[in-house]
mmCIF file with all atom_site columns, C-alpha atoms in Angstrom:
data_model
loop_
_atom_site.group_PDB
_atom_site.id
_atom_site.type_symbol
_atom_site.label_atom_id
_atom_site.label_alt_id
_atom_site.label_comp_id
_atom_site.label_asym_id
_atom_site.label_entity_id
_atom_site.label_seq_id
_atom_site.pdbx_PDB_ins_code
_atom_site.Cartn_x
_atom_site.Cartn_y
_atom_site.Cartn_z
_atom_site.occupancy
_atom_site.B_iso_or_equiv
_atom_site.pdbx_formal_charge
_atom_site.auth_seq_id
_atom_site.auth_comp_id
_atom_site.auth_asym_id
_atom_site.auth_atom_id
_atom_site.pdbx_PDB_model_num
ATOM 1   C CA . MET A 1 1   ? -52.964 -60.420 2.279   1.00 0.00 ? 8   MET A CA 1
ATOM 2   C CA . ASP A 1 2   ? -52.637 -58.036 -0.667  1.00 0.00 ? 9   ASP A CA 1
ATOM 3   C CA . GLN A 1 3   ? -53.290 -55.094 1.644   1.00 0.00 ? 10  GLN A CA 1
ATOM 4   C CA . GLU A 1 4   ? -50.559 -56.282 4.012   1.00 0.00 ? 11  GLU A CA 1
ATOM 5   C CA . LEU A 1 5   ? -48.130 -56.513 1.105   1.00 0.00 ? 12  LEU A CA 1
ATOM 6   C CA . TYR A 1 6   ? -48.932 -52.972 -0.020  1.00 0.00 ? 13  TYR A CA 1
ATOM 7   C CA . SER A 1 7   ? -48.599 -51.758 3.559   1.00 0.00 ? 14  SER A CA 1
ATOM 8   C CA . LYS A 1 8   ? -45.034 -53.115 3.732   1.00 0.00 ? 15  LYS A CA 1
ATOM 9   C CA . GLU A 1 9   ? -44.134 -51.291 0.503   1.00 0.00 ? 16  GLU A CA 1
ATOM 10  C CA . ARG A 1 10  ? -45.417 -47.915 1.790   1.00 0.00 ? 17  ARG A CA 1
ATOM 11  C CA . SER A 1 11  ? -43.217 -45.519 3.692   1.00 0.00 ? 18  SER A CA 1
ATOM 12  C CA . ALA A 1 12  ? -43.872 -45.122 7.422   1.00 0.00 ? 19  ALA A CA 1
ATOM 13  C CA . SER A 1 13  ? -45.017 -41.505 6.994   1.00 0.00 ? 20  SER A CA 1
ATOM 14  C CA . LEU A 1 14  ? -47.458 -42.419 4.205   1.00 0.00 ? 21  LEU A CA 1
ATOM 15  C CA . ASP A 1 15  ? -48.832 -45.288 6.278   1.00 0.00 ? 22  ASP A CA 1
ATOM 16  C CA . LEU A 1 16  ? -49.321 -42.910 9.201   1.00 0.00 ? 23  LEU A CA 1
ATOM 17  C CA . LEU A 1 17  ? -51.205 -40.440 7.003   1.00 0.00 ? 24  LEU A CA 1
ATOM 18  C CA . LEU A 1 18  ? -53.468 -43.208 5.752   1.00 0.00 ? 25  LEU A CA 1
ATOM 19  C CA . ARG A 1 19  ? -54.229 -44.311 9.310   1.00 0.00 ? 26  ARG A CA 1
ATOM 20  C CA . PHE A 1 20  ? -54.938 -40.692 10.286  1.00 0.00 ? 27  PHE A CA 1
ATOM 21  C CA . GLN A 1 21  ? -57.275 -40.284 7.301   1.00 0.00 ? 28  GLN A CA 1
ATOM 22  C CA . ARG A 1 22  ? -59.168 -43.443 8.236   1.00 0.00 ? 29  ARG A CA 1
ATOM 23  C CA . LEU A 1 23  ? -59.431 -42.251 11.845  1.00 0.00 ? 30  LEU A CA 1
ATOM 24  C CA . LEU A 1 24  ? -61.022 -38.961 10.719  1.00 0.00 ? 31  LEU A CA 1
ATOM 25  C CA . VAL A 1 25  ? -63.530 -40.807 8.541   1.00 0.00 ? 32  VAL A CA 1
ATOM 26  C CA . SER A 1 26  ? -64.412 -43.263 11.308  1.00 0.00 ? 33  SER A CA 1
ATOM 27  C CA . LYS A 1 27  ? -65.039 -40.390 13.749  1.00 0.00 ? 34  LYS A CA 1
ATOM 28  C CA . LEU A 1 28  ? -67.402 -38.727 11.278  1.00 0.00 ? 35  LEU A CA 1
ATOM 29  C CA . TYR A 1 29  ? -69.268 -41.902 10.380  1.00 0.00 ? 36  TYR A CA 1
ATOM 30  C CA . PRO A 1 30  ? -72.713 -41.624 12.022  1.00 0.00 ? 37  PRO A CA 1
ATOM 31  C CA . ALA A 1 31  ? -73.487 -43.958 14.905  1.00 0.00 ? 38  ALA A CA 1
ATOM 32  C CA . ASP A 1 32  ? -77.018 -45.079 15.738  1.00 0.00 ? 39  ASP A CA 1
ATOM 33  C CA . CYS A 1 33  ? -77.806 -42.401 18.326  1.00 0.00 ? 40  CYS A CA 1
ATOM 34  C CA . VAL A 1 34  ? -81.301 -42.739 19.762  1.00 0.00 ? 41  VAL A CA 1
ATOM 35  C CA . GLY A 1 35  ? -82.982 -39.445 20.647  1.00 0.00 ? 42  GLY A CA 1
ATOM 36  C CA . GLN A 1 36  ? -80.487 -37.217 18.824  1.00 0.00 ? 43  GLN A CA 1
ATOM 37  C CA . VAL A 1 37  ? -82.010 -34.089 17.246  1.00 0.00 ? 44  VAL A CA 1
ATOM 38  C CA . PRO A 1 38  ? -81.554 -34.164 13.430  1.00 0.00 ? 45  PRO A CA 1
ATOM 39  C CA . ASN A 1 39  ? -79.017 -31.710 11.936  1.00 0.00 ? 46  ASN A CA 1
ATOM 40  C CA . THR A 1 40  ? -77.503 -30.882 15.320  1.00 0.00 ? 47  THR A CA 1
ATOM 41  C CA . TYR A 1 41  ? -73.839 -31.723 15.745  1.00 0.00 ? 48  TYR A CA 1
ATOM 42  C CA . SER A 1 42  ? -71.672 -31.781 18.820  1.00 0.00 ? 49  SER A CA 1
ATOM 43  C CA . PRO A 1 43  ? -68.652 -29.441 19.020  1.00 0.00 ? 50  PRO A CA 1
ATOM 44  C CA . ASP A 1 44  ? -66.377 -32.495 18.922  1.00 0.00 ? 51  ASP A CA 1
ATOM 45  C CA . LEU A 1 45  ? -67.930 -33.697 15.658  1.00 0.00 ? 52  LEU A CA 1
ATOM 46  C CA . LEU A 1 46  ? -67.700 -30.239 14.094  1.00 0.00 ? 53  LEU A CA 1
ATOM 47  C CA . GLY A 1 47  ? -64.059 -30.119 15.223  1.00 0.00 ? 54  GLY A CA 1
ATOM 48  C CA . VAL A 1 48  ? -63.326 -33.388 13.416  1.00 0.00 ? 55  VAL A CA 1
ATOM 49  C CA . GLY A 1 49  ? -65.096 -31.994 10.340  1.00 0.00 ? 56  GLY A CA 1
ATOM 50  C CA . SER A 1 50  ? -62.908 -28.902 10.464  1.00 0.00 ? 57  SER A CA 1
ATOM 51  C CA . LEU A 1 51  ? -59.815 -31.086 10.793  1.00 0.00 ? 58  LEU A CA 1
ATOM 52  C CA . LEU A 1 52  ? -60.923 -33.117 7.765   1.00 0.00 ? 59  LEU A CA 1
ATOM 53  C CA . LYS A 1 53  ? -61.237 -29.889 5.771   1.00 0.00 ? 60  LYS A CA 1
ATOM 54  C CA . LYS A 1 54  ? -57.709 -28.786 6.731   1.00 0.00 ? 61  LYS A CA 1
ATOM 55  C CA . TYR A 1 55  ? -56.313 -32.238 5.955   1.00 0.00 ? 62  TYR A CA 1
ATOM 56  C CA . THR A 1 56  ? -58.088 -32.287 2.557   1.00 0.00 ? 63  THR A CA 1
ATOM 57  C CA . ALA A 1 57  ? -56.788 -28.783 1.771   1.00 0.00 ? 64  ALA A CA 1
ATOM 58  C CA . LEU A 1 58  ? -53.179 -29.828 2.458   1.00 0.00 ? 65  LEU A CA 1
ATOM 59  C CA . LEU A 1 59  ? -53.583 -33.035 0.448   1.00 0.00 ? 66  LEU A CA 1
ATOM 60  C CA . CYS A 1 60  ? -55.142 -31.165 -2.497  1.00 0.00 ? 67  CYS A CA 1
ATOM 61  C CA . THR A 1 61  ? -52.355 -28.573 -2.435  1.00 0.00 ? 68  THR A CA 1
ATOM 62  C CA . HIS A 1 62  ? -49.730 -31.330 -2.655  1.00 0.00 ? 69  HIS A CA 1
ATOM 63  C CA . ILE A 1 63  ? -51.570 -33.172 -5.444  1.00 0.00 ? 70  ILE A CA 1
ATOM 64  C CA . GLY A 1 64  ? -52.222 -29.890 -7.257  1.00 0.00 ? 71  GLY A CA 1
ATOM 65  C CA . ASP A 1 65  ? -48.450 -29.288 -7.293  1.00 0.00 ? 72  ASP A CA 1
ATOM 66  C CA . ILE A 1 66  ? -47.556 -32.842 -8.337  1.00 0.00 ? 73  ILE A CA 1
ATOM 67  C CA . LEU A 1 67  ? -50.031 -33.509 -11.156 1.00 0.00 ? 74  LEU A CA 1
ATOM 68  C CA . PRO A 1 68  ? -49.065 -30.655 -13.554 1.00 0.00 ? 75  PRO A CA 1
ATOM 69  C CA . VAL A 1 69  ? -45.421 -31.751 -13.347 1.00 0.00 ? 76  VAL A CA 1
ATOM 70  C CA . ALA A 1 70  ? -46.434 -35.395 -13.841 1.00 0.00 ? 77  ALA A CA 1
ATOM 71  C CA . THR A 1 71  ? -48.558 -34.420 -16.856 1.00 0.00 ? 78  THR A CA 1
ATOM 72  C CA . SER A 1 72  ? -45.742 -32.440 -18.484 1.00 0.00 ? 79  SER A CA 1
ATOM 73  C CA . ILE A 1 73  ? -43.395 -35.451 -18.223 1.00 0.00 ? 80  ILE A CA 1
ATOM 74  C CA . ALA A 1 74  ? -46.001 -38.082 -19.118 1.00 0.00 ? 81  ALA A CA 1
ATOM 75  C CA . CYS A 1 75  ? -46.973 -36.348 -22.381 1.00 0.00 ? 82  CYS A CA 1
ATOM 76  C CA . THR A 1 76  ? -43.506 -37.099 -23.828 1.00 0.00 ? 83  THR A CA 1
ATOM 77  C CA . SER A 1 77  ? -44.274 -40.728 -24.731 1.00 0.00 ? 84  SER A CA 1
ATOM 78  C CA . HIS A 1 78  ? -46.281 -43.794 -23.672 1.00 0.00 ? 85  HIS A CA 1
ATOM 79  C CA . ARG A 1 79  ? -43.213 -45.101 -21.875 1.00 0.00 ? 86  ARG A CA 1
ATOM 80  C CA . HIS A 1 80  ? -42.909 -41.867 -19.890 1.00 0.00 ? 87  HIS A CA 1
ATOM 81  C CA . PHE A 1 81  ? -46.617 -42.068 -19.067 1.00 0.00 ? 88  PHE A CA 1
ATOM 82  C CA . ALA A 1 82  ? -46.198 -45.637 -17.723 1.00 0.00 ? 89  ALA A CA 1
ATOM 83  C CA . GLU A 1 83  ? -43.230 -44.638 -15.543 1.00 0.00 ? 90  GLU A CA 1
ATOM 84  C CA . VAL A 1 84  ? -44.910 -41.492 -14.216 1.00 0.00 ? 91  VAL A CA 1
ATOM 85  C CA . SER A 1 85  ? -48.107 -43.450 -13.489 1.00 0.00 ? 92  SER A CA 1
ATOM 86  C CA . ARG A 1 86  ? -46.117 -45.954 -11.447 1.00 0.00 ? 93  ARG A CA 1
ATOM 87  C CA . VAL A 1 87  ? -44.582 -43.141 -9.376  1.00 0.00 ? 94  VAL A CA 1
ATOM 88  C CA . VAL A 1 88  ? -47.901 -41.342 -8.897  1.00 0.00 ? 95  VAL A CA 1
ATOM 89  C CA . ASP A 1 89  ? -49.575 -44.609 -7.916  1.00 0.00 ? 96  ASP A CA 1
ATOM 90  C CA . GLY A 1 90  ? -47.188 -44.951 -4.963  1.00 0.00 ? 97  GLY A CA 1
ATOM 91  C CA . ASP A 1 91  ? -47.520 -41.287 -3.976  1.00 0.00 ? 98  ASP A CA 1
ATOM 92  C CA . LEU A 1 92  ? -50.259 -39.562 -1.969  1.00 0.00 ? 99  LEU A CA 1
ATOM 93  C CA . THR A 1 93  ? -52.227 -39.191 -5.218  1.00 0.00 ? 100 THR A CA 1
ATOM 94  C CA . GLY A 1 94  ? -52.509 -42.942 -5.755  1.00 0.00 ? 101 GLY A CA 1
ATOM 95  C CA . ILE A 1 95  ? -52.841 -44.103 -2.146  1.00 0.00 ? 102 ILE A CA 1
ATOM 96  C CA . LEU A 1 96  ? -54.645 -41.432 -0.110  1.00 0.00 ? 103 LEU A CA 1
ATOM 97  C CA . LEU A 1 97  ? -56.822 -39.674 -2.694  1.00 0.00 ? 104 LEU A CA 1
ATOM 98  C CA . PRO A 1 98  ? -58.890 -42.628 -4.039  1.00 0.00 ? 105 PRO A CA 1
ATOM 99  C CA . GLU A 1 99  ? -59.820 -43.818 -0.564  1.00 0.00 ? 106 GLU A CA 1
ATOM 100 C CA . LEU A 1 100 ? -60.562 -40.267 0.607   1.00 0.00 ? 107 LEU A CA 1
ATOM 101 C CA . VAL A 1 101 ? -62.938 -39.647 -2.313  1.00 0.00 ? 108 VAL A CA 1
ATOM 102 C CA . VAL A 1 102 ? -64.813 -42.915 -1.695  1.00 0.00 ? 109 VAL A CA 1
ATOM 103 C CA . SER A 1 103 ? -64.983 -42.179 2.047   1.00 0.00 ? 110 SER A CA 1
ATOM 104 C CA . ILE A 1 104 ? -66.366 -38.673 1.508   1.00 0.00 ? 111 ILE A CA 1
ATOM 105 C CA . VAL A 1 105 ? -69.002 -39.973 -0.923  1.00 0.00 ? 112 VAL A CA 1
ATOM 106 C CA . LEU A 1 106 ? -69.998 -42.559 1.692   1.00 0.00 ? 113 LEU A CA 1
ATOM 107 C CA . LEU A 1 107 ? -70.167 -39.909 4.435   1.00 0.00 ? 114 LEU A CA 1
ATOM 108 C CA . LEU A 1 108 ? -72.163 -37.647 2.142   1.00 0.00 ? 115 LEU A CA 1
ATOM 109 C CA . SER A 1 109 ? -74.731 -40.401 1.578   1.00 0.00 ? 116 SER A CA 1
ATOM 110 C CA . LYS A 1 110 ? -74.991 -41.015 5.332   1.00 0.00 ? 117 LYS A CA 1
ATOM 111 C CA . ASN A 1 111 ? -74.940 -37.439 6.605   1.00 0.00 ? 118 ASN A CA 1
ATOM 112 C CA . ALA A 1 112 ? -75.051 -34.767 3.914   1.00 0.00 ? 119 ALA A CA 1
ATOM 113 C CA . GLY A 1 113 ? -75.615 -31.939 6.398   1.00 0.00 ? 120 GLY A CA 1
ATOM 114 C CA . LEU A 1 114 ? -72.441 -32.652 8.350   1.00 0.00 ? 121 LEU A CA 1
ATOM 115 C CA . MET A 1 115 ? -70.345 -32.914 5.186   1.00 0.00 ? 122 MET A CA 1
ATOM 116 C CA . GLN A 1 116 ? -71.729 -29.582 3.977   1.00 0.00 ? 123 GLN A CA 1
ATOM 117 C CA . GLU A 1 117 ? -70.712 -28.086 7.319   1.00 0.00 ? 124 GLU A CA 1
ATOM 118 C CA . ALA A 1 118 ? -67.226 -29.580 7.026   1.00 0.00 ? 125 ALA A CA 1
ATOM 119 C CA . GLY A 1 119 ? -66.712 -28.025 3.583   1.00 0.00 ? 126 GLY A CA 1
ATOM 120 C CA . ALA A 1 120 ? -64.162 -30.571 2.284   1.00 0.00 ? 127 ALA A CA 1
ATOM 121 C CA . ILE A 1 121 ? -65.999 -31.440 -0.948  1.00 0.00 ? 128 ILE A CA 1
ATOM 122 C CA . PRO A 1 122 ? -65.365 -28.168 -2.884  1.00 0.00 ? 129 PRO A CA 1
ATOM 123 C CA . LEU A 1 123 ? -61.629 -28.618 -2.233  1.00 0.00 ? 130 LEU A CA 1
ATOM 124 C CA . LEU A 1 124 ? -61.646 -31.967 -4.056  1.00 0.00 ? 131 LEU A CA 1
ATOM 125 C CA . ALA A 1 125 ? -63.507 -30.434 -7.008  1.00 0.00 ? 132 ALA A CA 1
ATOM 126 C CA . GLY A 1 126 ? -60.457 -28.266 -7.674  1.00 0.00 ? 133 GLY A CA 1
ATOM 127 C CA . LEU A 1 127 ? -58.448 -31.383 -8.596  1.00 0.00 ? 134 LEU A CA 1
ATOM 128 C CA . LEU A 1 128 ? -60.772 -32.531 -11.383 1.00 0.00 ? 135 LEU A CA 1
ATOM 129 C CA . GLU A 1 129 ? -59.094 -30.491 -14.116 1.00 0.00 ? 136 GLU A CA 1
ATOM 130 C CA . HIS A 1 130 ? -55.596 -31.709 -13.146 1.00 0.00 ? 137 HIS A CA 1
ATOM 131 C CA . LEU A 1 131 ? -56.742 -35.337 -12.986 1.00 0.00 ? 138 LEU A CA 1
ATOM 132 C CA . ASP A 1 132 ? -58.588 -35.046 -16.292 1.00 0.00 ? 139 ASP A CA 1
ATOM 133 C CA . ARG A 1 133 ? -55.521 -33.658 -18.091 1.00 0.00 ? 140 ARG A CA 1
ATOM 134 C CA . PHE A 1 134 ? -53.341 -36.484 -16.793 1.00 0.00 ? 141 PHE A CA 1
ATOM 135 C CA . ASN A 1 135 ? -55.872 -39.236 -17.578 1.00 0.00 ? 142 ASN A CA 1
ATOM 136 C CA . HIS A 1 136 ? -56.294 -37.967 -21.153 1.00 0.00 ? 143 HIS A CA 1
ATOM 137 C CA . LEU A 1 137 ? -52.682 -38.988 -21.808 1.00 0.00 ? 144 LEU A CA 1
ATOM 138 C CA . ALA A 1 138 ? -53.411 -42.674 -21.114 1.00 0.00 ? 145 ALA A CA 1
ATOM 139 C CA . PRO A 1 139 ? -52.828 -44.969 -24.124 1.00 0.00 ? 146 PRO A CA 1
ATOM 140 C CA . GLY A 1 140 ? -56.099 -46.389 -25.457 1.00 0.00 ? 147 GLY A CA 1
ATOM 141 C CA . LYS A 1 141 ? -58.186 -43.704 -23.752 1.00 0.00 ? 148 LYS A CA 1
ATOM 142 C CA . GLU A 1 142 ? -60.489 -43.230 -26.773 1.00 0.00 ? 149 GLU A CA 1
ATOM 143 C CA . ARG A 1 143 ? -61.185 -46.954 -27.020 1.00 0.00 ? 150 ARG A CA 1
ATOM 144 C CA . ASP A 1 144 ? -61.894 -47.201 -23.277 1.00 0.00 ? 151 ASP A CA 1
ATOM 145 C CA . ASP A 1 145 ? -64.210 -44.176 -23.407 1.00 0.00 ? 152 ASP A CA 1
ATOM 146 C CA . ASN A 1 146 ? -66.127 -45.622 -26.353 1.00 0.00 ? 153 ASN A CA 1
ATOM 147 C CA . GLU A 1 147 ? -66.542 -48.995 -24.653 1.00 0.00 ? 154 GLU A CA 1
ATOM 148 C CA . ASP A 1 148 ? -67.638 -47.351 -21.397 1.00 0.00 ? 155 ASP A CA 1
ATOM 149 C CA . LEU A 1 149 ? -70.315 -45.380 -23.249 1.00 0.00 ? 156 LEU A CA 1
ATOM 150 C CA . ALA A 1 150 ? -71.560 -48.361 -25.250 1.00 0.00 ? 157 ALA A CA 1
ATOM 151 C CA . TRP A 1 151 ? -74.137 -50.812 -23.898 1.00 0.00 ? 158 TRP A CA 1
ATOM 152 C CA . PRO A 1 152 ? -73.244 -53.541 -23.483 1.00 0.00 ? 159 PRO A CA 1
ATOM 153 C CA . GLY A 1 153 ? -69.631 -52.445 -23.206 1.00 0.00 ? 160 GLY A CA 1
ATOM 154 C CA . ILE A 1 154 ? -68.283 -55.452 -25.097 1.00 0.00 ? 161 ILE A CA 1
ATOM 155 C CA . MET A 1 155 ? -70.032 -54.189 -28.232 1.00 0.00 ? 162 MET A CA 1
ATOM 156 C CA . GLY A 1 156 ? -68.384 -50.752 -28.148 1.00 0.00 ? 163 GLY A CA 1
ATOM 157 C CA . SER A 1 157 ? -65.451 -51.682 -30.364 1.00 0.00 ? 164 SER A CA 1
ATOM 158 C CA . PHE A 1 158 ? -67.808 -52.933 -33.099 1.00 0.00 ? 165 PHE A CA 1
ATOM 159 C CA . PHE A 1 159 ? -69.534 -49.593 -33.621 1.00 0.00 ? 166 PHE A CA 1
ATOM 160 C CA . THR A 1 160 ? -66.715 -46.999 -33.506 1.00 0.00 ? 167 THR A CA 1
ATOM 161 C CA . GLY A 1 161 ? -64.724 -45.163 -36.163 1.00 0.00 ? 168 GLY A CA 1
ATOM 162 C CA . GLN A 1 162 ? -64.467 -46.238 -39.782 1.00 0.00 ? 169 GLN A CA 1
ATOM 163 C CA . SER A 1 163 ? -65.155 -49.899 -38.992 1.00 0.00 ? 170 SER A CA 1
ATOM 164 C CA . CYS A 1 164 ? -68.759 -49.229 -37.953 1.00 0.00 ? 171 CYS A CA 1
ATOM 165 C CA . ARG A 1 165 ? -71.024 -51.884 -39.413 1.00 0.00 ? 172 ARG A CA 1
ATOM 166 C CA . ASN A 1 166 ? -74.636 -52.930 -39.288 1.00 0.00 ? 173 ASN A CA 1
ATOM 167 C CA . ASN A 1 167 ? -75.747 -54.908 -36.252 1.00 0.00 ? 174 ASN A CA 1
ATOM 168 C CA . GLU A 1 168 ? -76.884 -57.741 -38.553 1.00 0.00 ? 175 GLU A CA 1
ATOM 169 C CA . GLU A 1 169 ? -73.330 -58.205 -39.865 1.00 0.00 ? 176 GLU A CA 1
ATOM 170 C CA . VAL A 1 170 ? -71.799 -58.774 -36.430 1.00 0.00 ? 177 VAL A CA 1
ATOM 171 C CA . THR A 1 171 ? -71.520 -62.444 -35.507 1.00 0.00 ? 178 THR A CA 1
ATOM 172 C CA . LEU A 1 172 ? -72.029 -62.936 -31.788 1.00 0.00 ? 179 LEU A CA 1
ATOM 173 C CA . ILE A 1 173 ? -70.377 -65.985 -30.216 1.00 0.00 ? 180 ILE A CA 1
ATOM 174 C CA . ARG A 1 174 ? -71.623 -67.047 -26.812 1.00 0.00 ? 181 ARG A CA 1
ATOM 175 C CA . LYS A 1 175 ? -69.326 -68.355 -24.111 1.00 0.00 ? 182 LYS A CA 1
ATOM 176 C CA . ALA A 1 176 ? -70.933 -71.810 -24.410 1.00 0.00 ? 183 ALA A CA 1
ATOM 177 C CA . ASP A 1 177 ? -70.276 -71.838 -28.177 1.00 0.00 ? 184 ASP A CA 1
ATOM 178 C CA . LEU A 1 178 ? -66.607 -71.056 -27.593 1.00 0.00 ? 185 LEU A CA 1
ATOM 179 C CA . GLU A 1 179 ? -66.243 -73.734 -24.910 1.00 0.00 ? 186 GLU A CA 1
ATOM 180 C CA . ASN A 1 180 ? -67.936 -76.387 -27.082 1.00 0.00 ? 187 ASN A CA 1
ATOM 181 C CA . HIS A 1 181 ? -65.770 -75.493 -30.079 1.00 0.00 ? 188 HIS A CA 1
ATOM 182 C CA . ASN A 1 182 ? -62.590 -75.832 -28.010 1.00 0.00 ? 189 ASN A CA 1
ATOM 183 C CA . LYS A 1 183 ? -63.738 -79.151 -26.534 1.00 0.00 ? 190 LYS A CA 1
ATOM 184 C CA . ASP A 1 184 ? -64.068 -80.494 -30.085 1.00 0.00 ? 191 ASP A CA 1
ATOM 185 C CA . GLY A 1 185 ? -60.396 -79.726 -30.790 1.00 0.00 ? 192 GLY A CA 1
ATOM 186 C CA . GLY A 1 186 ? -60.691 -76.112 -31.884 1.00 0.00 ? 193 GLY A CA 1
ATOM 187 C CA . PHE A 1 187 ? -58.632 -73.255 -30.481 1.00 0.00 ? 194 PHE A CA 1
ATOM 188 C CA . TRP A 1 188 ? -60.654 -70.045 -30.154 1.00 0.00 ? 195 TRP A CA 1
ATOM 189 C CA . THR A 1 189 ? -59.599 -67.288 -27.760 1.00 0.00 ? 196 THR A CA 1
ATOM 190 C CA . VAL A 1 190 ? -61.081 -63.926 -26.719 1.00 0.00 ? 197 VAL A CA 1
ATOM 191 C CA . ILE A 1 191 ? -59.046 -60.699 -26.859 1.00 0.00 ? 198 ILE A CA 1
ATOM 192 C CA . ASP A 1 192 ? -60.718 -57.335 -26.135 1.00 0.00 ? 199 ASP A CA 1
ATOM 193 C CA . GLY A 1 193 ? -64.182 -58.792 -26.707 1.00 0.00 ? 200 GLY A CA 1
ATOM 194 C CA . LYS A 1 194 ? -63.383 -60.368 -30.095 1.00 0.00 ? 201 LYS A CA 1
ATOM 195 C CA . VAL A 1 195 ? -62.994 -64.089 -30.852 1.00 0.00 ? 202 VAL A CA 1
ATOM 196 C CA . TYR A 1 196 ? -59.875 -65.239 -32.703 1.00 0.00 ? 203 TYR A CA 1
ATOM 197 C CA . ASP A 1 197 ? -59.123 -68.680 -34.162 1.00 0.00 ? 204 ASP A CA 1
ATOM 198 C CA . ILE A 1 198 ? -55.458 -69.429 -33.342 1.00 0.00 ? 205 ILE A CA 1
ATOM 199 C CA . LYS A 1 199 ? -55.544 -73.111 -34.267 1.00 0.00 ? 206 LYS A CA 1
ATOM 200 C CA . ASP A 1 200 ? -53.072 -72.661 -37.148 1.00 0.00 ? 207 ASP A CA 1
ATOM 201 C CA . PHE A 1 201 ? -50.743 -70.592 -35.006 1.00 0.00 ? 208 PHE A CA 1
ATOM 202 C CA . GLN A 1 202 ? -50.745 -73.312 -32.329 1.00 0.00 ? 209 GLN A CA 1
ATOM 203 C CA . THR A 1 203 ? -48.891 -75.735 -34.625 1.00 0.00 ? 210 THR A CA 1
ATOM 204 C CA . GLN A 1 204 ? -46.237 -73.114 -35.500 1.00 0.00 ? 211 GLN A CA 1
ATOM 205 C CA . SER A 1 205 ? -45.701 -71.742 -32.002 1.00 0.00 ? 212 SER A CA 1
ATOM 206 C CA . LEU A 1 206 ? -42.651 -72.799 -29.989 1.00 0.00 ? 213 LEU A CA 1
ATOM 207 C CA . THR A 1 207 ? -44.189 -71.702 -26.693 1.00 0.00 ? 214 THR A CA 1
ATOM 208 C CA . GLY A 1 208 ? -46.612 -74.593 -26.301 1.00 0.00 ? 215 GLY A CA 1
ATOM 209 C CA . SER A 1 209 ? -50.372 -74.736 -25.817 1.00 0.00 ? 216 SER A CA 1
ATOM 210 C CA . SER A 1 210 ? -50.345 -73.929 -22.095 1.00 0.00 ? 217 SER A CA 1
ATOM 211 C CA . ILE A 1 211 ? -48.992 -70.400 -22.643 1.00 0.00 ? 218 ILE A CA 1
ATOM 212 C CA . LEU A 1 212 ? -51.354 -69.786 -25.545 1.00 0.00 ? 219 LEU A CA 1
#
């Protein structure tokens, strides 16, 4: 249902491009062909691969033009970044590119030889620098990077920057502990992997317990 909703919000031309992209991928997806000689491809299949390369080149050219402009506007402030991200998310960059990358990775895992013949992958590599520059403007990027690199991720915020402390000093509260505490009349909540006691705030708040 969510996909149908997004489909209604897309323009007709963008929807058509997405359907075309999916058609190319489906034509390249290997069928179970009995007796086929490995690493031999029909002219039709190579033609679809060539078409995918041309399509990817046009898409990368458009995104390569859009992202530097988006980055120059987004670097002004966090508010500008949020607005630009919303626009980019509804553009070819946010709709066609993510699905294309996933599809090409899938095709590469199924038939690496054909994808090497098609030659679409090096074209996507050219976008990495543009995407990296834009993503580095995201608010909270350092915190997200630190938590992604930590294991488990929920512990990342405990061991970064000036607030780094010994593992022994960190009190770990299990989900069951939190649930039992709240059943006994307490009011603990979890925000960004840390437990907060908001019992005192509950009595002062005008919003009511349900919103809290």
